[in-house]
């Protein structure tokens, strides 16, 4: 039904539509099937179910009941809470049925419609577009926080740049991203480092270019956030 994994840009700004075929057999301890923290939340479909993936603080490995096939819409950091009407921290490190967040009869109709669609990923994206159309406008301060932290600015510099005090920034971050700005900065830095390393940049240079103290610091962060050594993650 779906390729092993594929993604494309969504009609929603900054979002990604992705598909993944079912996991067959044991996933083992490698990186196959592993979902790394990325600061994002996803709207998910698998046959007969619509779910929401909350923001992760550590790597997530789907269990036997979550093996797909899957279609998903991954929203950019901070965008999903307004669409779903729930603060991100309430969904941190969780996968919940959409029916827990919206009326059950509505979700059953939506699920049946996507189940019957020729391309469930297209139908799921259409649902996300409709949710976005009826949601409050995205907070420009939230966008500015993500941009600053993704560029490697410190939390203090980010707070000053967006005009928020430290406590205000922390509260806004919990609601928008599911965790505080320090955690978000760490996750975004990890994603920048992995993108460089996957392009073949040596780990020592990757660490230096992404703000780690040294390669050992990068390796510790990967192990803590991904649950495995950086060489195993990149080699899988």
mmCIF file of C-alpha atoms in Angstrom:
data_model
loop_
_atom_site.group_PDB
_atom_site.id
_atom_site.type_symbol
_atom_site.label_atom_id
_atom_site.label_comp_id
_atom_site.label_asym_id
_atom_site.label_seq_id
_atom_site.Cartn_x
_atom_site.Cartn_y
_atom_site.Cartn_z
ATOM 1 C CA UNK A 1 0.000 0.000 0.000
ATOM 2 C CA UNK A 2 2.723 2.456 0.987
ATOM 3 C CA UNK A 3 6.477 2.561 0.364
ATOM 4 C CA UNK A 4 8.763 1.779 3.279
ATOM 5 C CA UNK A 5 8.869 5.504 4.047
ATOM 6 C CA UNK A 6 8.153 8.562 1.927
ATOM 7 C CA UNK A 7 7.388 12.197 2.652
ATOM 8 C CA UNK A 8 6.478 15.361 0.785
ATOM 9 C CA UNK A 9 5.737 18.972 1.596
ATOM 10 C CA UNK A 10 2.172 19.604 2.714
ATOM 11 C CA UNK A 11 -0.233 22.282 1.550
ATOM 12 C CA UNK A 12 -0.022 23.539 5.149
ATOM 13 C CA UNK A 13 2.978 25.851 5.611
ATOM 14 C CA UNK A 14 5.899 24.058 7.204
ATOM 15 C CA UNK A 15 4.080 20.716 7.492
ATOM 16 C CA UNK A 16 5.091 17.382 5.969
ATOM 17 C CA UNK A 17 2.875 14.542 4.730
ATOM 18 C CA UNK A 18 4.457 11.118 5.190
ATOM 19 C CA UNK A 19 3.584 7.477 4.656
ATOM 20 C CA UNK A 20 5.078 4.303 6.022
ATOM 21 C CA UNK A 21 4.275 0.679 5.361
ATOM 22 C CA UNK A 22 3.531 -1.764 8.139
ATOM 23 C CA UNK A 23 6.322 -3.039 10.376
ATOM 24 C CA UNK A 24 6.649 -6.796 9.916
ATOM 25 C CA UNK A 25 8.157 -9.005 12.614
ATOM 26 C CA UNK A 26 10.342 -7.783 15.449
ATOM 27 C CA UNK A 27 11.896 -4.344 15.166
ATOM 28 C CA UNK A 28 14.945 -5.313 17.224
ATOM 29 C CA UNK A 29 17.195 -2.775 18.869
ATOM 30 C CA UNK A 30 18.390 -0.861 15.796
ATOM 31 C CA UNK A 31 17.133 2.421 14.408
ATOM 32 C CA UNK A 32 14.493 0.816 12.147
ATOM 33 C CA UNK A 33 11.083 2.125 13.161
ATOM 34 C CA UNK A 34 12.592 4.527 15.694
ATOM 35 C CA UNK A 35 10.954 7.977 15.891
ATOM 36 C CA UNK A 36 13.397 10.604 17.136
ATOM 37 C CA UNK A 37 12.384 13.752 19.032
ATOM 38 C CA UNK A 38 11.980 16.653 16.608
ATOM 39 C CA UNK A 39 9.848 19.261 18.391
ATOM 40 C CA UNK A 40 6.823 18.357 16.250
ATOM 41 C CA UNK A 41 3.386 16.807 16.696
ATOM 42 C CA UNK A 42 1.685 14.567 14.126
ATOM 43 C CA UNK A 43 -1.852 13.736 13.064
ATOM 44 C CA UNK A 44 -1.815 10.004 12.281
ATOM 45 C CA UNK A 45 -3.978 7.530 10.384
ATOM 46 C CA UNK A 46 -3.808 3.766 10.411
ATOM 47 C CA UNK A 47 -6.729 1.668 9.220
ATOM 48 C CA UNK A 48 -9.655 2.181 11.565
ATOM 49 C CA UNK A 49 -7.932 4.771 13.777
ATOM 50 C CA UNK A 50 -6.999 8.435 13.890
ATOM 51 C CA UNK A 51 -4.399 9.393 16.476
ATOM 52 C CA UNK A 52 -2.254 12.295 17.577
ATOM 53 C CA UNK A 53 1.427 11.876 18.373
ATOM 54 C CA UNK A 54 2.484 14.323 21.045
ATOM 55 C CA UNK A 55 5.934 15.882 21.294
ATOM 56 C CA UNK A 56 8.601 13.385 22.317
ATOM 57 C CA UNK A 57 11.465 13.986 24.720
ATOM 58 C CA UNK A 58 13.112 10.633 23.908
ATOM 59 C CA UNK A 59 13.010 8.259 20.968
ATOM 60 C CA UNK A 60 9.733 6.392 20.452
ATOM 61 C CA UNK A 61 9.547 2.850 19.096
ATOM 62 C CA UNK A 62 6.074 1.667 17.975
ATOM 63 C CA UNK A 63 4.804 -1.369 19.847
ATOM 64 C CA UNK A 64 2.786 -4.309 18.474
ATOM 65 C CA UNK A 65 -0.444 -2.288 18.357
ATOM 66 C CA UNK A 66 1.118 0.571 16.359
ATOM 67 C CA UNK A 67 2.722 -1.146 13.389
ATOM 68 C CA UNK A 68 0.746 0.433 10.570
ATOM 69 C CA UNK A 69 0.632 0.977 7.656
ATOM 70 C CA UNK A 70 0.632 4.686 8.454
ATOM 71 C CA UNK A 71 -0.076 8.062 6.957
ATOM 72 C CA UNK A 72 0.779 11.188 8.901
ATOM 73 C CA UNK A 73 0.843 14.960 8.802
ATOM 74 C CA UNK A 74 3.775 16.332 10.804
ATOM 75 C CA UNK A 75 3.100 19.919 11.840
ATOM 76 C CA UNK A 76 5.928 22.360 12.339
ATOM 77 C CA UNK A 77 6.877 22.961 15.987
ATOM 78 C CA UNK A 78 4.220 24.906 17.865
ATOM 79 C CA UNK A 79 1.509 24.680 15.179
ATOM 80 C CA UNK A 80 -0.554 21.663 16.299
ATOM 81 C CA UNK A 81 -1.961 22.764 19.688
ATOM 82 C CA UNK A 82 -4.146 25.480 18.126
ATOM 83 C CA UNK A 83 -5.492 23.002 15.556
ATOM 84 C CA UNK A 84 -6.297 20.385 18.183
ATOM 85 C CA UNK A 85 -7.392 22.679 20.982
ATOM 86 C CA UNK A 86 -5.103 21.109 23.576
ATOM 87 C CA UNK A 87 -1.814 22.336 25.105
ATOM 88 C CA UNK A 88 1.166 20.370 23.825
ATOM 89 C CA UNK A 89 2.404 19.407 27.304
ATOM 90 C CA UNK A 90 -0.782 17.379 27.878
ATOM 91 C CA UNK A 91 0.285 15.086 25.020
ATOM 92 C CA UNK A 92 4.016 14.952 25.781
ATOM 93 C CA UNK A 93 5.457 11.464 25.071
ATOM 94 C CA UNK A 94 1.962 10.129 24.278
ATOM 95 C CA UNK A 95 0.007 8.698 21.339
ATOM 96 C CA UNK A 96 -3.701 9.325 21.876
ATOM 97 C CA UNK A 97 -6.815 8.623 19.837
ATOM 98 C CA UNK A 98 -8.254 11.716 18.204
ATOM 99 C CA UNK A 99 -11.582 10.693 19.761
ATOM 100 C CA UNK A 100 -10.077 11.589 23.152
ATOM 101 C CA UNK A 101 -9.735 15.186 21.950
ATOM 102 C CA UNK A 102 -12.774 15.644 19.703
ATOM 103 C CA UNK A 103 -16.361 14.274 19.643
ATOM 104 C CA UNK A 104 -16.368 10.526 19.083
ATOM 105 C CA UNK A 105 -19.096 10.496 16.411
ATOM 106 C CA UNK A 106 -17.215 13.091 14.376
ATOM 107 C CA UNK A 107 -13.971 11.124 14.608
ATOM 108 C CA UNK A 108 -15.716 7.890 13.557
ATOM 109 C CA UNK A 109 -17.068 9.606 10.430
ATOM 110 C CA UNK A 110 -13.654 11.043 9.620
ATOM 111 C CA UNK A 111 -11.939 7.695 10.151
ATOM 112 C CA UNK A 112 -14.397 5.885 7.876
ATOM 113 C CA UNK A 113 -13.928 8.542 5.190
ATOM 114 C CA UNK A 114 -10.134 8.250 5.270
ATOM 115 C CA UNK A 115 -10.284 4.434 5.411
ATOM 116 C CA UNK A 116 -12.326 4.478 2.189
ATOM 117 C CA UNK A 117 -10.230 7.088 0.380
ATOM 118 C CA UNK A 118 -8.160 6.013 -2.655
ATOM 119 C CA UNK A 119 -5.167 7.717 -1.018
ATOM 120 C CA UNK A 120 -5.489 7.961 2.783
ATOM 121 C CA UNK A 121 -2.537 10.363 2.993
ATOM 122 C CA UNK A 122 -4.315 12.876 0.735
ATOM 123 C CA UNK A 123 -7.530 12.515 2.741
ATOM 124 C CA UNK A 124 -5.639 12.951 6.014
ATOM 125 C CA UNK A 125 -3.965 16.080 4.697
ATOM 126 C CA UNK A 126 -7.374 17.449 3.709
ATOM 127 C CA UNK A 127 -8.543 16.905 7.293
ATOM 128 C CA UNK A 128 -5.495 18.776 8.596
ATOM 129 C CA UNK A 129 -6.185 21.662 6.199
ATOM 130 C CA UNK A 130 -9.782 21.886 7.443
ATOM 131 C CA UNK A 131 -8.630 21.885 11.065
ATOM 132 C CA UNK A 132 -6.166 24.658 10.305
ATOM 133 C CA UNK A 133 -8.837 26.743 8.555
ATOM 134 C CA UNK A 134 -11.002 26.757 11.683
ATOM 135 C CA UNK A 135 -8.158 27.211 14.192
ATOM 136 C CA UNK A 136 -6.941 30.501 15.681
ATOM 137 C CA UNK A 137 -4.078 32.168 13.789
ATOM 138 C CA UNK A 138 -0.636 30.823 14.597
ATOM 139 C CA UNK A 139 1.183 32.897 17.228
ATOM 140 C CA UNK A 140 4.053 34.802 15.554
ATOM 141 C CA UNK A 141 5.990 34.785 18.840
ATOM 142 C CA UNK A 142 5.956 30.978 18.813
ATOM 143 C CA UNK A 143 7.356 31.009 15.278
ATOM 144 C CA UNK A 144 10.033 33.468 16.376
ATOM 145 C CA UNK A 145 11.048 31.247 19.315
ATOM 146 C CA UNK A 146 11.493 28.235 17.013
ATOM 147 C CA UNK A 147 13.488 30.278 14.487
ATOM 148 C CA UNK A 148 15.824 31.646 17.144
ATOM 149 C CA UNK A 149 16.460 28.308 18.859
ATOM 150 C CA UNK A 150 16.827 26.491 15.525
ATOM 151 C CA UNK A 151 19.509 29.020 14.581
ATOM 152 C CA UNK A 152 21.440 28.110 17.729
ATOM 153 C CA UNK A 153 20.636 31.160 19.857
ATOM 154 C CA UNK A 154 20.653 30.685 23.615
ATOM 155 C CA UNK A 155 17.421 30.571 25.589
ATOM 156 C CA UNK A 156 18.254 33.917 27.211
ATOM 157 C CA UNK A 157 18.954 35.537 23.843
ATOM 158 C CA UNK A 158 15.757 34.034 22.432
ATOM 159 C CA UNK A 159 13.659 35.380 25.306
ATOM 160 C CA UNK A 160 15.125 38.848 24.782
ATOM 161 C CA UNK A 161 14.632 38.696 21.020
ATOM 162 C CA UNK A 162 10.925 37.811 21.276
ATOM 163 C CA UNK A 163 10.225 40.154 24.185
ATOM 164 C CA UNK A 164 9.348 37.574 26.826
ATOM 165 C CA UNK A 165 10.648 37.047 30.343
ATOM 166 C CA UNK A 166 12.167 33.696 31.253
ATOM 167 C CA UNK A 167 9.031 32.473 33.030
ATOM 168 C CA UNK A 168 6.744 33.680 30.264
ATOM 169 C CA UNK A 169 8.873 31.919 27.677
ATOM 170 C CA UNK A 170 8.791 28.698 29.674
ATOM 171 C CA UNK A 171 4.979 28.789 30.037
ATOM 172 C CA UNK A 172 4.455 29.584 26.367
ATOM 173 C CA UNK A 173 6.865 26.832 25.377
ATOM 174 C CA UNK A 174 5.082 24.205 27.471
ATOM 175 C CA UNK A 175 1.782 25.020 25.774
ATOM 176 C CA UNK A 176 3.208 25.292 22.246
ATOM 177 C CA UNK A 177 5.937 22.636 22.186
ATOM 178 C CA UNK A 178 5.235 20.378 25.166
ATOM 179 C CA UNK A 179 8.416 21.209 27.050
ATOM 180 C CA UNK A 180 10.572 24.156 28.033
ATOM 181 C CA UNK A 181 12.802 26.110 25.658
ATOM 182 C CA UNK A 182 15.991 24.397 26.869
ATOM 183 C CA UNK A 183 14.620 20.997 25.894
ATOM 184 C CA UNK A 184 13.380 22.305 22.554
ATOM 185 C CA UNK A 185 16.792 23.875 21.859
ATOM 186 C CA UNK A 186 18.512 20.588 22.653
ATOM 187 C CA UNK A 187 16.189 18.619 20.356
ATOM 188 C CA UNK A 188 16.548 21.081 17.477
ATOM 189 C CA UNK A 189 20.339 21.020 17.879
ATOM 190 C CA UNK A 190 20.287 17.223 17.707
ATOM 191 C CA UNK A 191 18.271 17.360 14.492
ATOM 192 C CA UNK A 192 20.749 19.853 12.967
ATOM 193 C CA UNK A 193 23.660 17.618 13.947
ATOM 194 C CA UNK A 194 22.092 14.460 12.525
ATOM 195 C CA UNK A 195 21.308 16.237 9.259
ATOM 196 C CA UNK A 196 24.983 17.192 8.878
ATOM 197 C CA UNK A 197 26.274 13.767 9.905
ATOM 198 C CA UNK A 198 23.955 12.032 7.434
ATOM 199 C CA UNK A 199 25.451 14.186 4.677
ATOM 200 C CA UNK A 200 28.860 12.778 5.539
ATOM 201 C CA UNK A 201 30.248 15.582 7.714
ATOM 202 C CA UNK A 202 32.681 14.024 10.252
ATOM 203 C CA UNK A 203 31.309 13.845 13.777
ATOM 204 C CA UNK A 204 33.940 16.151 15.275
ATOM 205 C CA UNK A 205 33.170 18.822 12.685
ATOM 206 C CA UNK A 206 29.427 18.231 13.088
ATOM 207 C CA UNK A 207 29.733 18.797 16.841
ATOM 208 C CA UNK A 208 31.674 22.028 16.356
ATOM 209 C CA UNK A 209 29.288 23.396 13.732
ATOM 210 C CA UNK A 210 26.162 22.722 15.788
ATOM 211 C CA UNK A 211 27.266 24.118 19.143
ATOM 212 C CA UNK A 212 28.360 21.039 21.070
ATOM 213 C CA UNK A 213 31.404 21.354 23.304
ATOM 214 C CA UNK A 214 33.037 18.442 21.479
ATOM 215 C CA UNK A 215 32.271 15.109 19.808
ATOM 216 C CA UNK A 216 31.832 13.398 23.180
ATOM 217 C CA UNK A 217 29.123 15.922 24.075
ATOM 218 C CA UNK A 218 27.310 15.146 20.818
ATOM 219 C CA UNK A 219 27.602 11.411 21.475
ATOM 220 C CA UNK A 220 26.125 11.774 24.970
ATOM 221 C CA UNK A 221 23.190 13.783 23.672
ATOM 222 C CA UNK A 222 22.450 11.237 20.956
ATOM 223 C CA UNK A 223 22.553 8.373 23.442
ATOM 224 C CA UNK A 224 20.240 10.200 25.869
ATOM 225 C CA UNK A 225 17.716 11.348 23.271
ATOM 226 C CA UNK A 226 17.861 8.424 20.834
ATOM 227 C CA UNK A 227 18.717 5.625 23.223
ATOM 228 C CA UNK A 228 21.650 4.330 21.180
ATOM 229 C CA UNK A 229 25.195 5.344 20.162
ATOM 230 C CA UNK A 230 25.486 7.868 17.371
ATOM 231 C CA UNK A 231 27.423 5.432 15.190
ATOM 232 C CA UNK A 232 24.652 2.824 15.512
ATOM 233 C CA UNK A 233 21.985 5.415 14.736
ATOM 234 C CA UNK A 234 23.772 6.670 11.642
ATOM 235 C CA UNK A 235 24.777 3.211 10.472
ATOM 236 C CA UNK A 236 21.287 1.702 10.565
#
